[in-house]
Short mmCIF file of C-alpha atoms and ligand atoms in Angstrom, two decimals:
data_model
loop_
_atom_site.label_atom_id
_atom_site.label_comp_id
_atom_site.label_asym_id
_atom_site.label_seq_id
_atom_site.Cartn_x
_atom_site.Cartn_y
_atom_site.Cartn_z
CA UNK A 597 35.35 -2.19 -23.42
CA UNK A 598 36.55 -2.70 -19.85
CA UNK A 599 34.76 -5.44 -17.97
CA UNK A 600 34.63 -4.75 -14.24
CA UNK A 601 33.94 -7.61 -11.87
CA UNK A 602 31.16 -7.06 -9.38
CA UNK A 603 32.44 -6.46 -5.86
CA UNK A 604 30.53 -7.78 -2.90
CA UNK A 605 29.74 -6.41 0.55
CA UNK A 606 30.28 -9.11 3.14
CA UNK A 607 29.19 -9.23 6.77
CA UNK A 608 30.68 -11.50 9.43
CA UNK A 609 28.28 -12.14 12.31
CA UNK A 610 30.07 -13.41 15.42
CA UNK A 611 33.32 -11.80 14.23
CA UNK A 612 34.87 -11.85 17.72
CA UNK A 613 34.39 -15.60 18.23
CA UNK A 614 36.58 -18.61 17.55
CA UNK A 615 35.06 -19.27 14.13
CA UNK A 616 34.44 -15.58 13.33
CA UNK A 617 38.12 -14.68 13.76
CA UNK A 618 39.07 -17.58 11.52
CA UNK A 619 36.57 -16.31 8.94
CA UNK A 620 38.51 -13.04 8.86
CA UNK A 621 41.81 -14.87 8.42
CA UNK A 622 40.46 -17.11 5.63
CA UNK A 623 38.80 -14.14 3.88
CA UNK A 624 42.10 -12.27 4.06
CA UNK A 625 43.96 -15.27 2.55
CA UNK A 626 41.51 -16.05 -0.25
CA UNK A 627 40.99 -12.49 -1.51
CA UNK A 628 37.35 -12.55 -2.56
CA UNK A 629 36.18 -9.62 -4.71
CA UNK A 630 34.95 -7.54 -1.77
CA UNK A 631 34.03 -3.87 -1.58
CA UNK A 632 33.25 -3.53 2.15
CA UNK A 633 33.25 -5.71 5.22
CA UNK A 634 30.85 -5.34 8.15
CA UNK A 635 31.67 -7.06 11.44
CA UNK A 636 29.03 -7.88 14.06
CA UNK A 637 28.97 -9.36 17.55
CA UNK A 638 26.70 -9.16 20.57
CA UNK A 639 26.55 -6.04 22.74
CA UNK A 640 29.40 -7.51 24.85
CA UNK A 641 32.10 -7.02 22.20
CA UNK A 642 30.55 -4.16 20.24
CA UNK A 643 33.12 -1.39 19.76
CA UNK A 644 36.06 -3.82 19.62
CA UNK A 645 38.56 -2.83 16.95
CA UNK A 646 39.82 -5.58 14.66
CA UNK A 647 42.69 -5.06 12.23
CA UNK A 648 41.69 -6.78 9.00
CA UNK A 649 42.73 -6.33 5.36
CA UNK A 650 45.17 -3.65 6.45
CA UNK A 651 42.39 -1.57 7.97
CA UNK A 652 40.85 -1.12 11.42
CA UNK A 653 37.24 -2.31 11.58
CA UNK A 654 34.96 -1.50 14.50
CA UNK A 655 32.70 -4.39 15.52
CA UNK A 656 29.02 -3.39 15.65
CA UNK A 657 26.29 -4.79 17.83
CA UNK A 658 23.98 -7.03 15.77
CA UNK A 659 20.47 -5.56 15.77
CA UNK A 660 17.32 -5.99 13.69
CA UNK A 661 18.44 -2.99 11.60
CA UNK A 662 21.95 -4.24 10.89
CA UNK A 663 21.05 -5.35 7.35
CA UNK A 664 18.67 -2.53 6.41
CA UNK A 665 19.82 -0.43 3.45
CA UNK A 666 23.48 -1.39 3.90
CA UNK A 667 23.89 -3.11 0.52
CA UNK A 668 25.21 -6.27 2.21
CA UNK A 669 25.30 -9.18 -0.29
CA UNK A 670 26.57 -12.09 1.82
CA UNK A 671 26.58 -12.64 5.59
CA UNK A 672 28.69 -15.34 7.18
CA UNK A 673 27.00 -16.22 10.48
CA UNK A 674 28.81 -17.94 13.37
CA UNK A 675 27.11 -16.61 16.47
CA UNK A 676 25.17 -19.62 17.77
CA UNK A 677 21.85 -21.22 16.89
CA UNK A 678 19.46 -18.76 18.55
CA UNK A 679 21.16 -15.75 16.91
CA UNK A 680 20.91 -17.45 13.50
CA UNK A 681 17.31 -18.46 14.07
CA UNK A 682 16.34 -14.87 14.73
CA UNK A 683 18.65 -12.88 12.48
CA UNK A 684 19.20 -15.07 9.38
CA UNK A 685 15.60 -14.54 8.15
CA UNK A 686 15.92 -10.79 8.84
CA UNK A 687 19.11 -10.67 6.77
CA UNK A 688 17.55 -12.79 4.00
CA UNK A 689 14.49 -10.51 3.90
CA UNK A 690 16.94 -7.68 3.16
CA UNK A 691 18.29 -9.55 0.13
CA UNK A 692 21.37 -10.93 1.90
CA UNK A 693 22.59 -14.47 1.19
CA UNK A 694 23.22 -16.00 4.63
CA UNK A 695 25.81 -18.76 5.01
CA UNK A 696 25.12 -20.09 8.47
CA UNK A 697 27.51 -22.05 10.65
CA UNK A 698 25.08 -22.93 13.42
CA UNK A 699 22.81 -25.97 13.52
CA UNK A 700 19.65 -23.81 13.33
CA UNK A 701 18.85 -24.27 9.62
CA UNK A 702 20.75 -27.40 8.62
CA UNK A 703 17.84 -29.81 8.50
CA UNK A 704 15.32 -27.37 6.97
CA UNK A 705 14.32 -29.01 3.65
CA UNK A 706 14.44 -25.61 1.95
CA UNK A 707 17.98 -24.88 3.11
CA UNK A 708 20.88 -26.48 1.21
CA UNK A 709 23.51 -28.11 3.44
CA UNK A 710 26.74 -27.88 1.51
CA UNK A 711 30.29 -29.18 1.41
CA UNK A 712 31.65 -27.72 -1.84
CA UNK A 713 33.76 -30.79 -2.72
CA UNK A 714 30.71 -33.03 -2.20
CA UNK A 715 27.43 -31.38 -3.26
CA UNK A 716 28.24 -28.00 -4.89
CA UNK A 717 25.12 -28.34 -7.08
CA UNK A 718 22.97 -27.73 -3.97
CA UNK A 719 24.25 -24.12 -3.73
CA UNK A 720 21.96 -23.30 -6.68
CA UNK A 721 18.94 -24.68 -4.81
CA UNK A 722 18.85 -21.84 -2.28
CA UNK A 723 15.20 -20.92 -1.59
CA UNK A 724 15.04 -18.88 1.61
CA UNK A 725 18.26 -16.94 1.17
CA UNK A 726 20.05 -19.29 3.59
CA UNK A 727 22.71 -21.95 2.97
CA UNK A 728 23.82 -24.02 5.95
CA UNK A 729 27.37 -25.07 6.72
CA UNK A 730 27.38 -28.60 8.17
CA UNK A 731 28.68 -29.56 11.59
CA UNK A 732 32.49 -29.63 11.74
CA UNK A 733 32.71 -33.36 12.39
CA UNK A 734 30.34 -34.09 9.49
CA UNK A 735 32.18 -31.91 6.96
CA UNK A 736 35.47 -33.79 7.11
CA UNK A 737 33.76 -37.18 6.97
CA UNK A 738 31.77 -36.12 3.89
CA UNK A 739 34.91 -35.12 1.99
CA UNK A 740 36.42 -38.55 2.73
CA UNK A 741 33.27 -40.60 2.10
CA UNK A 742 31.82 -39.07 -1.07
CA UNK A 743 34.37 -40.65 -3.44
CA UNK A 744 33.70 -44.07 -1.86
CA UNK A 745 29.94 -43.57 -2.13
CA UNK A 746 30.24 -42.67 -5.82
CA UNK A 747 32.46 -45.62 -6.70
CA UNK A 748 31.27 -48.45 -4.44
CA UNK A 749 28.04 -47.32 -2.73
CA UNK A 750 27.76 -47.14 1.07
CA UNK A 751 25.68 -49.53 3.18
CA UNK A 752 26.63 -48.48 6.72
CA UNK A 753 28.87 -46.00 8.59
CA UNK A 754 30.08 -46.13 12.22
CA UNK A 755 31.67 -42.87 13.38
CA UNK A 756 33.78 -42.50 16.52
CA UNK A 757 35.11 -38.97 16.91
CA UNK A 758 37.93 -37.47 18.93
CA UNK A 759 37.04 -33.77 18.88
CA UNK A 760 39.22 -30.82 19.82
CA UNK A 761 38.22 -28.25 22.43
CA UNK A 762 38.23 -25.45 19.82
CA UNK A 763 34.98 -27.02 18.61
CA UNK A 764 33.40 -25.68 21.80
CA UNK A 765 34.49 -22.11 21.01
CA UNK A 766 36.72 -19.84 23.06
CA UNK A 767 35.19 -21.15 26.30
CA UNK A 768 36.21 -24.71 25.39
CA UNK A 769 39.75 -23.64 24.53
CA UNK A 770 40.03 -21.79 27.87
CA UNK A 771 38.83 -24.87 29.78
CA UNK A 772 41.73 -26.94 28.46
CA UNK A 773 44.29 -24.16 28.87
CA UNK A 774 43.17 -23.44 32.45
CA UNK A 775 42.56 -27.11 33.24
CA UNK A 776 46.20 -27.88 32.44
CA UNK A 777 47.06 -25.40 35.22
CA UNK A 778 44.72 -27.24 37.61
CA UNK A 779 41.72 -24.92 37.38
CA UNK A 780 38.15 -26.24 37.48
CA UNK A 781 36.17 -26.38 34.19
CA UNK A 782 33.70 -23.66 33.29
CA UNK A 783 32.46 -24.90 29.90
CA UNK A 784 32.58 -28.70 30.13
CA UNK A 785 30.78 -30.76 32.83
CA UNK A 786 34.08 -32.45 33.80
CA UNK A 787 37.78 -31.55 33.54
CA UNK A 788 38.87 -31.93 29.92
CA UNK A 789 42.57 -32.00 30.85
CA UNK A 790 43.31 -35.69 31.36
CA UNK A 791 39.88 -36.93 30.21
CA UNK A 792 38.06 -38.05 27.08
CA UNK A 793 34.46 -36.90 27.55
CA UNK A 794 31.85 -39.02 25.70
CA UNK A 795 29.53 -36.04 25.71
CA UNK A 796 29.29 -33.28 23.08
CA UNK A 797 26.19 -31.05 23.12
CA UNK A 798 23.15 -32.17 25.12
CA UNK A 799 21.75 -35.68 25.59
CA UNK A 800 18.54 -36.64 23.80
CA UNK A 801 15.81 -39.08 24.86
CA UNK A 802 17.29 -41.81 22.63
CA UNK A 803 20.53 -41.78 24.69
CA UNK A 804 22.55 -40.16 21.90
CA UNK A 805 23.89 -36.61 22.06
CA UNK A 806 22.75 -33.89 19.67
CA UNK A 807 26.25 -33.93 18.15
CA UNK A 808 25.88 -37.65 17.38
CA UNK A 809 22.48 -37.17 15.77
CA UNK A 810 23.81 -34.21 13.78
CA UNK A 811 26.36 -36.57 12.23
CA UNK A 812 23.64 -39.13 11.41
CA UNK A 813 21.10 -36.68 9.96
CA UNK A 814 23.57 -34.44 8.13
CA UNK A 815 25.28 -37.45 6.53
CA UNK A 816 21.92 -38.53 5.07
CA UNK A 817 21.12 -35.04 3.78
CA UNK A 818 24.52 -34.31 2.22
CA UNK A 819 25.03 -37.75 0.67
CA UNK A 820 21.39 -37.63 -0.48
CA UNK A 821 20.61 -41.14 0.77
CA UNK A 822 18.54 -41.79 3.91
CA UNK A 823 18.93 -45.54 3.49
CA UNK A 824 22.59 -45.49 4.60
CA UNK A 825 22.76 -46.90 8.13
CA UNK A 826 24.71 -44.43 10.27
CA UNK A 827 25.64 -44.44 13.96
CA UNK A 828 28.02 -42.23 15.92
CA UNK A 829 29.83 -41.81 19.23
CA UNK A 830 31.28 -38.31 19.62
CA UNK A 831 34.00 -37.66 22.18
CA UNK A 832 35.71 -34.46 23.34
CA UNK A 833 39.45 -34.98 23.86
CA UNK A 834 42.19 -32.79 25.34
CA UNK A 835 43.47 -31.58 21.96
CA UNK A 836 43.39 -27.85 21.23
CA UNK A 837 42.51 -27.95 17.55
CA UNK A 838 41.60 -30.38 14.72
CA UNK A 839 39.13 -33.23 15.00
CA UNK A 840 40.16 -36.87 14.51
CA UNK A 841 37.67 -39.56 13.51
CA UNK A 842 37.67 -43.31 13.24
CA UNK A 843 35.27 -44.17 10.39
CA UNK A 844 34.16 -47.75 9.88
CA UNK A 845 32.39 -48.17 6.55
CA UNK A 846 30.56 -51.05 4.96
CA UNK A 847 30.57 -50.55 1.21
CA UNK A 848 27.96 -52.01 -1.15
CA UNK A 849 30.52 -53.53 -3.49
CA UNK A 850 33.90 -55.14 -3.13
CA UNK A 851 37.00 -53.02 -3.45
CA UNK A 852 40.74 -53.23 -3.75
CA UNK A 853 42.59 -51.42 -0.97
CA UNK A 854 45.22 -49.92 -3.28
CA UNK A 855 42.46 -48.74 -5.59
CA UNK A 856 40.74 -47.04 -2.60
CA UNK A 857 44.04 -45.36 -1.67
CA UNK A 858 44.50 -44.08 -5.23
CA UNK A 859 40.86 -42.92 -5.38
CA UNK A 860 41.11 -40.95 -2.13
CA UNK A 861 44.53 -39.50 -3.00
CA UNK A 862 43.12 -38.10 -6.26
CA UNK A 863 39.85 -36.77 -4.80
CA UNK A 864 39.33 -33.04 -4.12
CA UNK A 865 40.26 -31.75 -0.69
CA UNK A 866 41.92 -34.97 0.52
CA UNK A 867 45.54 -35.67 1.50
CA UNK A 868 46.33 -39.36 1.87
CA UNK A 869 48.85 -40.14 4.65
CA UNK A 870 48.97 -43.90 4.87
CA UNK A 871 52.37 -45.38 5.56
CA UNK A 872 51.98 -46.90 9.03
CA UNK A 873 55.27 -48.83 8.86
CA UNK A 874 57.02 -45.47 8.89
CA UNK A 875 54.60 -44.05 11.50
CA UNK A 876 52.94 -41.94 8.83
CA UNK A 877 49.24 -41.30 9.49
CA UNK A 878 47.10 -38.19 9.98
CA UNK A 879 47.49 -36.25 13.22
CA UNK A 880 45.71 -33.21 14.64
CA UNK A 881 49.01 -31.34 14.77
CA UNK A 882 49.54 -32.00 11.05
CA UNK A 883 46.05 -30.90 9.98
CA UNK A 884 46.14 -27.79 12.20
CA UNK A 885 46.21 -24.63 10.05
CA UNK A 886 45.37 -26.44 6.78
CA UNK A 887 42.20 -26.72 4.72
CA UNK A 888 42.46 -30.34 3.59
CA UNK A 889 41.02 -33.51 5.08
CA UNK A 890 43.76 -36.01 5.93
CA UNK A 891 43.01 -39.75 5.66
CA UNK A 892 45.06 -42.81 6.55
CA UNK A 893 45.18 -46.12 8.48
CA UNK A 894 43.16 -47.65 5.62
CA UNK A 895 42.54 -51.33 6.25
CA UNK A 896 39.97 -54.00 5.55
CA UNK A 897 37.33 -54.80 8.15
CA UNK A 898 36.72 -58.48 7.50
CA UNK A 899 33.98 -58.79 10.13
CA UNK A 900 31.45 -57.67 7.47
CA UNK A 901 31.24 -57.82 3.66
CA UNK A 902 33.27 -55.06 2.02
CA UNK A 903 34.20 -53.43 5.33
CA UNK A 904 36.79 -50.65 5.49
CA UNK A 905 38.37 -48.74 8.38
CA UNK A 906 39.92 -45.30 8.08
CA UNK A 907 41.29 -42.52 10.25
CA UNK A 908 40.31 -39.01 9.19
CA UNK A 909 41.64 -35.71 10.59
CA UNK A 910 40.90 -32.09 9.72
CA UNK A 911 41.15 -28.58 11.17
CA UNK A 912 37.64 -28.10 12.56
CA UNK A 913 37.83 -24.32 12.62
CA UNK A 914 39.14 -24.06 9.06
CA UNK A 915 37.59 -26.82 6.87
CA UNK A 916 35.06 -27.64 9.61
CA UNK A 917 33.75 -24.10 9.74
CA UNK A 918 35.35 -20.98 8.23
CA UNK A 919 36.98 -22.35 5.07
CA UNK A 920 33.94 -24.43 4.10
CA UNK A 921 31.66 -21.38 4.46
CA UNK A 922 34.04 -19.14 2.50
CA UNK A 923 34.27 -21.83 -0.24
CA UNK A 924 30.45 -21.72 -0.44
CA UNK A 925 30.61 -17.92 -0.78
CA UNK A 926 33.24 -18.26 -3.53
CA UNK A 927 31.10 -20.76 -5.44
CA UNK A 928 28.06 -18.50 -5.08
CA UNK A 929 30.06 -15.52 -6.36
CA UNK A 930 31.32 -17.60 -9.31
CA UNK A 931 27.75 -18.66 -10.16
CA UNK A 932 26.40 -15.12 -9.89
CA UNK A 933 29.20 -13.30 -11.70
P1 NAP B 1136 32.44 -18.47 20.27
O1 NAP B 1136 33.91 -18.47 20.22
O2 NAP B 1136 31.77 -18.59 21.59
O3 NAP B 1136 31.94 -17.09 19.56
C1 NAP B 1136 30.59 -16.71 19.52
C2 NAP B 1136 30.43 -15.44 18.70
O4 NAP B 1136 29.03 -15.15 18.55
C3 NAP B 1136 31.06 -14.20 19.32
O5 NAP B 1136 31.51 -13.33 18.31
C4 NAP B 1136 29.86 -13.57 20.04
O6 NAP B 1136 30.00 -12.20 20.27
C5 NAP B 1136 28.79 -13.83 19.02
N1 NAP B 1136 27.46 -13.74 19.59
C6 NAP B 1136 26.95 -14.43 20.63
N2 NAP B 1136 25.67 -14.05 20.88
C7 NAP B 1136 25.38 -13.12 19.96
C8 NAP B 1136 24.23 -12.34 19.67
N3 NAP B 1136 23.10 -12.44 20.39
N4 NAP B 1136 24.28 -11.45 18.65
C9 NAP B 1136 25.40 -11.32 17.92
N5 NAP B 1136 26.52 -12.02 18.13
C10 NAP B 1136 26.51 -12.91 19.13
O7 NAP B 1136 31.81 -19.62 19.39
P2 NAP B 1136 32.38 -20.31 18.03
O8 NAP B 1136 33.11 -21.55 18.31
O9 NAP B 1136 33.03 -19.25 17.20
O10 NAP B 1136 31.03 -20.81 17.35
C11 NAP B 1136 30.10 -19.93 16.78
C12 NAP B 1136 29.07 -20.72 15.98
O11 NAP B 1136 29.72 -21.51 14.98
C13 NAP B 1136 28.25 -21.71 16.82
O12 NAP B 1136 26.94 -21.73 16.28
C14 NAP B 1136 28.93 -23.02 16.60
O13 NAP B 1136 28.05 -24.10 16.75
C15 NAP B 1136 29.35 -22.87 15.14
N6 NAP B 1136 30.45 -23.74 14.78
C16 NAP B 1136 31.57 -23.84 15.54
C17 NAP B 1136 32.59 -24.71 15.14
C18 NAP B 1136 33.82 -24.88 15.92
O14 NAP B 1136 34.55 -25.84 15.59
N7 NAP B 1136 34.10 -24.01 16.91
C19 NAP B 1136 32.48 -25.42 13.96
C20 NAP B 1136 31.34 -25.28 13.21
C21 NAP B 1136 30.34 -24.45 13.62
P3 NAP B 1136 30.58 -11.61 21.67
O15 NAP B 1136 32.06 -11.51 21.49
O16 NAP B 1136 29.93 -10.29 21.76
O17 NAP B 1136 30.18 -12.56 22.75
#
């Protein structure tokens, strides 16, 4: 008897964008068992030809009929919140599993929010046909923090992020590229070349930005513990790609620093780079193009009980978006044969 593995039809929504193009690259690298690919964008880029898997694919305009009778099994969405809000339920109603990169569905209690190294069990809890991919700055922190939570428990987290312009899509990238030539910004409210902007996404009534509150709320949901005290300051910096984060953690139990280093070095998805005497620590330029989360600068924070400081860097377009979503698709395919 010959056993044939099921092949899947996969759609990429937002295929012409910063994350969408990375989806295509990651899908090409990881060789999922795929029969057909369908690429979608808005009307603006419809008709664009994209060379992918050795074949030319024509990008289609996303419409309400895009998922009707096409046999699409999985759709990777990265086309903004309003597109996901409208089209993810339409896709799901057509039997498609949506893996959504926008913030639209992340805090819905019926939508799993998944980092495969951290809470893969939540993939099985899909109820509405939608799984959400967390915010890029949250994903890398979760990979670094989960092993500490499991071993020592976490009391409090203080995030300070240094986020690359690629996190603001192609328009963000162009603002830095053009800003370096002296042009005025189009995407950001101030020039990003030469500045660190303490402003990512819009401001809320509590004085925080949406990006900051995403880190707070998503951390609670993914780590499954609302009692962890979390605060964040998110900053856009003139770096093209890969987010850096200072993470100050108060653990619930005492720890040994070498034991923490060994724990992180042996945890899934983490590369430990912690040899400051030889100038070895994670950098955006090192993480760029890779799927792992890099951690280093580990040191005690003696201003609180069991305090720990770390520096954490990851490619926000790969692990922070495309790779994480494709890993979810892989796990789903494994679970469903
Ligand atoms: P981007 O470079 O601006 O690309 C946006 C994509 O969405 C383009 O393909 C665009 O198509 C498409 N699109 C826009 N409106 C659409 C519509 N009405 N119908 C269908 N397609 C539409 O943005 P990005 O950085 O790739 O981000 C995309 C999404 O991923 C956002 O929700 C973002 O929050 C999320 N995300 C981004 C990052 C990151 O680090 N960049 C990380 C995690 C999550 P056209 O070419 O036709 O305009």
